[in-house]
Coordinates of C-alpha atoms in Angstrom, one line a residue:
M87 CA 102.3 54.2 100.0
I88 CA 101.1 55.1 96.8
F89 CA 98.8 57.2 97.6
E90 CA 101.0 59.6 99.9
R91 CA 103.1 59.4 96.6
K92 CA 100.4 61.0 94.8
L93 CA 98.8 63.4 97.6
I94 CA 102.7 65.0 97.5
I95 CA 102.8 65.2 94.2
W96 CA 99.1 67.1 93.8
F97 CA 99.9 69.2 96.3
A98 CA 103.6 69.5 93.5
L99 CA 101.0 70.1 90.8
L100 CA 98.9 72.8 92.7
A101 CA 101.8 74.8 93.4
L102 CA 102.8 75.1 90.2
T103 CA 99.8 76.2 88.8
G104 CA 98.8 79.0 91.0
C105 CA 102.3 79.8 91.8
L106 CA 102.5 83.9 91.3
D107 CA 104.7 84.6 88.3
P108 CA 107.5 87.3 89.9
Q109 CA 107.2 90.6 88.3
P110 CA 106.2 94.2 88.3
Y111 CA 103.2 96.0 88.2
H112 CA 103.9 99.5 87.8
P113 CA 106.3 99.6 85.1
N114 CA 107.5 102.9 83.5
D115 CA 109.0 101.6 80.0
C116 CA 105.0 101.6 78.7
E117 CA 106.2 100.6 74.8
K118 CA 107.3 97.2 76.2
S119 CA 104.3 96.9 78.9
K120 CA 101.9 98.4 77.4
C121 CA 101.1 100.5 81.0
N122 CA 98.6 102.9 80.4
R123 CA 100.4 105.0 83.1
S124 CA 103.5 105.8 84.8
S125 CA 104.5 104.4 88.6
L126 CA 104.3 108.0 89.3
Y127 CA 100.5 109.7 89.4
Q128 CA 98.2 112.1 90.9
E129 CA 94.9 109.9 91.3
S130 CA 92.3 113.0 90.1
V131 CA 91.5 116.3 90.8
Q132 CA 89.3 115.1 93.2
D133 CA 91.2 113.8 95.3
P134 CA 94.3 115.9 95.2
Y135 CA 97.2 113.6 96.0
T136 CA 99.9 112.2 94.1
L137 CA 101.1 108.1 94.8
G138 CA 103.9 106.1 93.5
F139 CA 105.1 103.1 93.8
V140 CA 108.4 101.4 94.7
E141 CA 108.4 97.8 93.8
V142 CA 111.2 95.3 95.0
D143 CA 112.0 91.7 94.0
D144 CA 112.5 88.8 96.2
Q145 CA 116.1 89.2 96.8
G146 CA 114.8 93.1 98.3
M147 CA 116.3 94.7 95.0
F148 CA 114.7 97.5 92.9
W149 CA 112.8 96.3 90.4
D150 CA 113.0 99.6 88.4
R151 CA 114.9 101.8 89.2
E152 CA 113.3 104.9 87.8
Q153 CA 110.4 103.5 90.3
F154 CA 112.6 105.5 92.8
E155 CA 114.4 108.0 91.2
L156 CA 110.6 109.7 90.0
I157 CA 109.8 109.4 93.4
K158 CA 112.8 110.9 94.0
R159 CA 111.8 114.6 91.6
H160 CA 108.7 114.6 92.8
A161 CA 109.6 114.9 96.1
K162 CA 112.4 117.0 96.0
E163 CA 110.7 119.5 93.5
A164 CA 107.3 119.2 95.5
S165 CA 109.2 120.6 98.8
R166 CA 110.4 123.3 97.4
D167 CA 107.1 124.7 96.5
K168 CA 104.4 123.4 99.5
D169 CA 104.8 122.0 102.8
L170 CA 105.3 118.4 102.1
L171 CA 103.6 115.7 103.8
I172 CA 104.6 111.6 102.3
Y173 CA 103.1 108.7 103.5
V174 CA 104.6 105.6 102.8
Y175 CA 103.0 101.9 103.7
V176 CA 104.5 98.8 103.0
H177 CA 102.1 95.9 102.5
G178 CA 102.6 92.4 103.7
W179 CA 101.7 88.8 103.5
Q180 CA 99.0 87.4 101.0
H181 CA 99.5 90.7 98.9
N182 CA 101.8 92.8 96.5
A183 CA 101.3 96.0 94.3
S184 CA 98.6 95.1 91.7
N185 CA 96.2 97.7 90.8
T186 CA 93.1 94.8 92.6
D187 CA 95.0 94.2 94.9
S188 CA 92.8 95.5 98.2
N189 CA 95.6 97.2 100.4
V190 CA 96.2 99.5 97.2
A191 CA 92.6 100.6 97.2
T192 CA 92.4 100.7 100.8
F193 CA 95.5 102.7 100.7
K194 CA 94.3 105.1 97.3
K195 CA 91.2 105.8 100.4
Q196 CA 93.5 106.7 103.3
L197 CA 95.2 108.8 101.4
A198 CA 92.0 110.9 99.7
K199 CA 90.7 111.7 103.4
M200 CA 94.5 112.6 104.6
S201 CA 94.3 114.9 101.4
Q202 CA 90.9 116.5 102.7
T203 CA 92.6 117.7 105.5
L204 CA 94.8 118.8 104.8
D205 CA 95.0 122.7 103.4
S206 CA 95.8 122.1 99.6
S207 CA 97.1 125.9 99.2
R208 CA 100.1 125.0 101.9
W209 CA 100.4 121.4 101.4
S210 CA 101.5 118.7 98.9
L211 CA 100.5 115.5 99.8
L212 CA 102.2 112.3 97.9
G213 CA 101.8 108.3 99.0
I214 CA 104.4 105.3 98.4
Y215 CA 103.4 102.0 98.0
V216 CA 106.2 99.6 98.8
G217 CA 105.4 96.1 96.4
W218 CA 107.0 93.1 97.3
R219 CA 105.9 89.1 96.6
G220 CA 103.7 89.0 99.8
R221 CA 101.3 86.6 97.3
S222 CA 102.9 84.0 96.2
V223 CA 99.8 81.5 95.6
D224 CA 97.1 82.6 94.3
V225 CA 95.1 79.3 95.2
P226 CA 93.1 78.5 98.0
I227 CA 93.7 77.3 102.1
L228 CA 97.0 76.5 100.1
E229 CA 98.1 80.0 100.2
Y230 CA 98.0 80.2 103.9
T231 CA 101.2 77.6 103.5
T232 CA 103.2 80.0 102.3
F233 CA 103.4 82.0 105.8
W234 CA 106.9 80.6 106.5
D235 CA 108.1 81.2 102.9
R236 CA 107.1 84.8 102.5
Q237 CA 108.6 85.3 105.9
S238 CA 112.7 84.7 104.5
A239 CA 111.2 86.6 101.4
A240 CA 110.7 89.3 104.2
K241 CA 113.8 89.4 105.9
R242 CA 116.1 89.4 102.8
V243 CA 113.9 92.7 101.7
A244 CA 113.9 94.5 104.2
D245 CA 117.9 94.3 104.0
G246 CA 117.8 95.5 99.9
S247 CA 117.3 98.6 98.7
L248 CA 114.4 99.5 101.0
I249 CA 117.2 100.9 103.5
E250 CA 117.9 102.9 100.2
L251 CA 114.6 104.8 99.9
F252 CA 114.1 105.4 104.4
S253 CA 117.4 106.9 104.7
Y254 CA 116.7 109.2 101.0
L255 CA 113.5 110.2 102.5
N256 CA 115.1 110.7 105.9
S257 CA 117.9 113.2 104.7
L258 CA 115.0 114.8 102.5
K259 CA 113.2 115.7 105.3
K260 CA 115.8 117.1 107.6
Q261 CA 117.0 118.9 104.1
S262 CA 113.9 120.6 103.3
I263 CA 113.8 124.2 103.2
T264 CA 110.0 123.7 103.9
D265 CA 107.8 121.6 106.7
T266 CA 108.3 118.2 105.4
K267 CA 106.7 116.0 106.9
L268 CA 106.7 111.9 107.1
V269 CA 105.0 108.9 108.1
T270 CA 105.4 105.3 107.4
L271 CA 102.9 102.6 108.3
G272 CA 104.1 99.0 107.7
H273 CA 101.7 95.5 108.5
S274 CA 102.0 92.0 109.0
F275 CA 105.4 91.6 106.8
G276 CA 105.8 94.7 105.9
G277 CA 106.2 96.5 109.4
A278 CA 108.7 93.9 109.9
I279 CA 110.4 94.8 107.0
V280 CA 110.0 97.9 108.1
F281 CA 111.2 97.6 111.6
T282 CA 114.2 95.5 110.0
A283 CA 115.4 98.1 107.5
L284 CA 115.5 101.7 110.2
N285 CA 115.8 100.4 114.3
K286 CA 120.1 101.1 113.7
L287 CA 118.5 104.4 113.1
F288 CA 116.2 104.4 115.4
S289 CA 119.2 102.8 118.1
Q290 CA 121.2 106.0 116.7
Q291 CA 118.5 108.7 117.3
L292 CA 118.2 107.2 121.3
V293 CA 121.5 107.6 121.6
E294 CA 122.3 111.1 119.8
S295 CA 119.2 112.7 121.4
S296 CA 120.4 111.6 125.1
N297 CA 123.1 114.0 124.4
G298 CA 121.1 116.6 125.0
D299 CA 118.1 118.1 126.4
Q300 CA 116.2 117.5 123.3
V301 CA 113.0 115.0 122.2
T302 CA 113.9 112.5 120.8
K303 CA 113.0 111.5 116.8
G304 CA 112.5 109.0 114.9
I305 CA 112.5 108.1 111.2
G306 CA 110.9 110.9 109.4
D307 CA 108.0 111.8 112.1
L308 CA 106.2 108.9 112.6
T309 CA 106.3 104.5 112.0
I310 CA 103.1 103.0 112.4
L311 CA 103.7 99.1 112.4
I312 CA 100.4 97.1 112.5
N313 CA 100.0 93.2 113.5
P314 CA 104.3 93.3 112.7
A315 CA 105.8 89.9 112.1
F316 CA 109.0 89.8 113.7
D317 CA 109.6 88.3 117.4
G318 CA 109.9 90.6 120.7
L319 CA 113.7 89.4 121.2
K320 CA 114.2 91.5 118.0
Y321 CA 112.6 94.4 119.6
A322 CA 114.8 93.8 123.7
H323 CA 117.8 96.0 122.5
F324 CA 115.3 99.0 121.8
H325 CA 112.9 98.4 125.3
D326 CA 116.3 97.8 126.9
M327 CA 118.1 101.6 125.5
K328 CA 114.8 103.3 126.2
D329 CA 115.0 103.0 129.7
R330 CA 118.1 104.0 129.7
Y331 CA 119.2 106.8 127.1
N332 CA 116.5 109.1 128.2
H333 CA 113.6 110.5 129.6
F334 CA 111.1 112.2 127.5
F335 CA 109.9 115.7 127.6
A336 CA 106.1 116.9 127.4
G337 CA 107.2 118.2 124.0
Q338 CA 108.1 114.6 122.6
K339 CA 105.7 112.8 120.6
P340 CA 105.2 109.0 119.2
T341 CA 107.7 108.4 116.8
L342 CA 106.7 104.6 116.9
A343 CA 103.8 102.1 117.8
I344 CA 103.2 99.1 117.6
F345 CA 99.7 98.6 117.1
T346 CA 98.9 93.8 117.4
S347 CA 94.8 92.2 117.5
Q348 CA 94.1 90.7 120.7
N349 CA 92.9 88.0 117.7
D350 CA 95.6 87.9 114.8
W351 CA 96.5 84.0 114.6
A352 CA 99.0 85.0 112.7
T353 CA 101.8 86.4 114.7
K354 CA 99.3 84.6 117.4
Y355 CA 99.5 81.3 116.4
A356 CA 101.5 80.9 112.3
F357 CA 104.5 82.5 114.0
P358 CA 105.7 81.4 117.0
V359 CA 105.2 77.7 115.2
G360 CA 107.1 78.8 113.0
N361 CA 110.0 80.1 115.1
A362 CA 109.8 77.6 118.1
L363 CA 110.6 75.0 114.7
T364 CA 113.3 76.8 113.2
R365 CA 114.9 78.6 116.8
S366 CA 114.8 75.4 118.7
F367 CA 118.6 74.5 119.2
E368 CA 119.2 78.3 120.0
S369 CA 121.7 79.5 123.2
T370 CA 118.8 81.4 125.3
R371 CA 119.6 82.7 128.7
Y372 CA 117.1 84.9 130.9
M373 CA 118.1 88.8 130.8
K374 CA 117.3 91.4 133.2
T375 CA 115.5 94.3 132.3
R376 CA 112.9 97.1 132.9
I377 CA 109.0 96.7 132.7
G378 CA 107.8 100.6 133.1
K379 CA 109.8 101.3 136.8
E380 CA 109.7 97.8 137.3
S381 CA 112.9 95.3 137.0
V382 CA 111.9 92.2 135.6
L383 CA 113.9 89.0 134.5
V384 CA 112.8 88.4 131.4
N385 CA 112.7 84.1 128.9
Q386 CA 114.8 85.2 125.6
S387 CA 113.4 81.7 124.1
S388 CA 110.0 82.7 124.9
A389 CA 111.0 86.6 123.3
A390 CA 112.5 84.8 120.4
R391 CA 109.3 82.8 119.8
M392 CA 106.2 85.3 120.4
A393 CA 105.4 88.6 118.1
I394 CA 106.1 91.4 119.5
G395 CA 102.5 92.1 119.8
H396 CA 101.8 89.4 122.0
F397 CA 105.1 89.3 124.5
K398 CA 103.2 90.5 127.6
P399 CA 105.7 91.9 129.0
Y400 CA 106.6 94.2 126.0
V401 CA 103.1 95.6 125.4
S402 CA 103.2 99.5 126.6
H403 CA 99.9 100.3 125.9
D404 CA 95.6 99.1 125.4
L405 CA 93.8 100.4 122.8
A406 CA 90.0 100.1 122.9
V407 CA 86.4 101.4 121.5
S408 CA 86.3 104.6 123.4
S409 CA 83.3 105.2 126.4
N410 CA 84.0 108.7 126.1
H411 CA 81.3 110.8 124.1
V412 CA 83.7 114.3 124.2
G413 CA 84.7 113.2 120.9
M414 CA 81.3 112.8 119.0
R415 CA 80.8 116.9 119.7
K416 CA 84.0 117.6 117.6
S417 CA 85.7 117.6 114.0
R418 CA 88.4 115.0 113.6
G419 CA 91.0 118.2 113.9
D420 CA 89.3 119.2 117.1
M421 CA 89.9 115.9 118.6
A422 CA 93.6 115.5 117.6
L423 CA 94.6 118.7 118.8
Y424 CA 92.2 117.3 122.7
A425 CA 94.5 114.2 122.2
R426 CA 97.9 116.2 121.8
R427 CA 97.1 118.4 125.4
Q428 CA 96.3 115.0 127.2
W429 CA 99.0 113.5 125.8
E430 CA 101.5 116.4 126.7
Q431 CA 99.8 116.8 129.9
G432 CA 101.0 113.5 131.2
L433 CA 97.6 111.6 131.2
R434 CA 97.5 107.7 131.3
T435 CA 94.6 107.5 129.5
I436 CA 94.1 109.8 125.3
Y437 CA 90.7 109.9 124.4
F438 CA 89.9 109.6 120.6
T439 CA 86.6 109.6 118.3
E440 CA 86.4 106.2 118.6
A441 CA 88.9 104.5 121.0
E442 CA 91.4 105.1 124.2
L443 CA 94.8 104.7 124.9
S444 CA 95.6 103.6 128.0
S445 CA 99.1 103.1 129.3
R446 CA 99.8 100.1 131.5
Y447 CA 102.2 101.5 134.0
Q448 CA 100.9 104.8 136.3
D449 CA 104.1 106.7 135.8
V450 CA 106.0 106.2 132.5
T451 CA 103.2 108.4 130.0
R452 CA 104.6 110.3 126.9
A453 CA 107.0 107.5 125.7
P454 CA 107.5 107.5 121.8
Y455 CA 107.6 104.3 121.9
L456 CA 104.3 102.7 121.7
V457 CA 103.8 98.6 122.0
V458 CA 99.6 98.9 122.3
S459 CA 97.5 95.0 122.0
V460 CA 94.2 96.1 120.1
E461 CA 90.7 94.9 121.3
P462 CA 88.9 92.9 118.6
E463 CA 86.6 95.2 118.0
L464 CA 88.5 97.5 116.7
I465 CA 91.3 95.2 114.2
P466 CA 89.4 92.2 114.3
N467 CA 91.9 89.7 112.6
H468 CA 95.0 89.8 110.8
N469 CA 94.4 92.1 107.0
D470 CA 91.7 94.0 108.3
F471 CA 92.4 97.0 110.2
S472 CA 90.6 99.4 107.5
G473 CA 87.3 99.4 109.5
R474 CA 85.9 102.9 110.2
E475 CA 86.3 102.9 114.1
F476 CA 90.4 101.9 113.4
E477 CA 90.7 104.0 110.6
G478 CA 89.8 107.1 112.5
F479 CA 91.5 106.9 115.2
L480 CA 94.7 105.5 113.0
H481 CA 93.5 109.5 111.0
E482 CA 93.6 111.7 114.5
F483 CA 96.5 109.6 116.3
I484 CA 98.8 110.7 112.7
M485 CA 97.4 114.0 113.5
M486 CA 98.7 114.3 116.9
S487 CA 101.7 113.3 116.4
V488 CA 102.7 114.3 113.6
F489 CA 101.5 118.1 112.9

């Protein structure tokens, strides 16, 4: 008994000493915080993009509203002068907005590559990195026990100030006198944050588009979620609506794409364990829905326990390493156009340079909402989605869907 008490005390002390203090990493008051630049800046002359940080606390409120105000002013001015591409990234578990964080470095690389494919005489590129306390402990091994605590924090973040951020950017796109594009990417709990914050707006857009012969629009132009940590039941109403409110035309492009690695242990194992413990006393039933063209019964209890990317009834596509060699002879831009033509023709498999995207259902193509199971060769685990093959595919997928 004494040993057990000592062990508990030791873990408690370890947790306290290894806990990362809640703090904003990009304050704008440089006199007080000794920062060397504001939360919004142009990275370099060689990489002509502007990067802005928006940080929220554990309750979902802006750490510093001036971060958001700087982005608003810049976006409004930039959209007057040129066409504007806004690329928003919301990180997930085990990450934050620190300049030393690997997600910040990866996001900068993505922006640099994207800026090189845009015509700088016509386009401006604005990257927005949304930071929250996804990493709360820096002690090895112990850091993995924060999964469920950070899941709770992500739910609070989704209901806070980020709703204002997304609403403003969507409104800016609609009102802009130039061509303004908006792409949002969320990873892990960041994917859960994005979907929770936006799913009501997605549902509204879907219902409104069903009133006439028009394509379904999303929030901005494209929302991408990678290894998102939210359950299948949260997606259930959306899955049911999309099959009942619209038929999709040749001009329809993807607006929501969810990519989950088959090797993602966090959402495949840790996520259902936590949900099984916290949701075991909820009342559930079998509900009727459509999978492809078939009417089936779905177990709500299973959907509530499993992450969306591993709940097989809702998985609509597979992403595999490409066996096609057409892309080896084409540029990224040409390959994106080639993929778009395949998409518009309603083909079941769409070929990209490094990957091929296949629908699981023969007669369901051009659907704007995709839940994709990804081979481990493309996304090997929960955090590593920046490999050359998947990053190349993602670049072409964005170009196909947005431009």
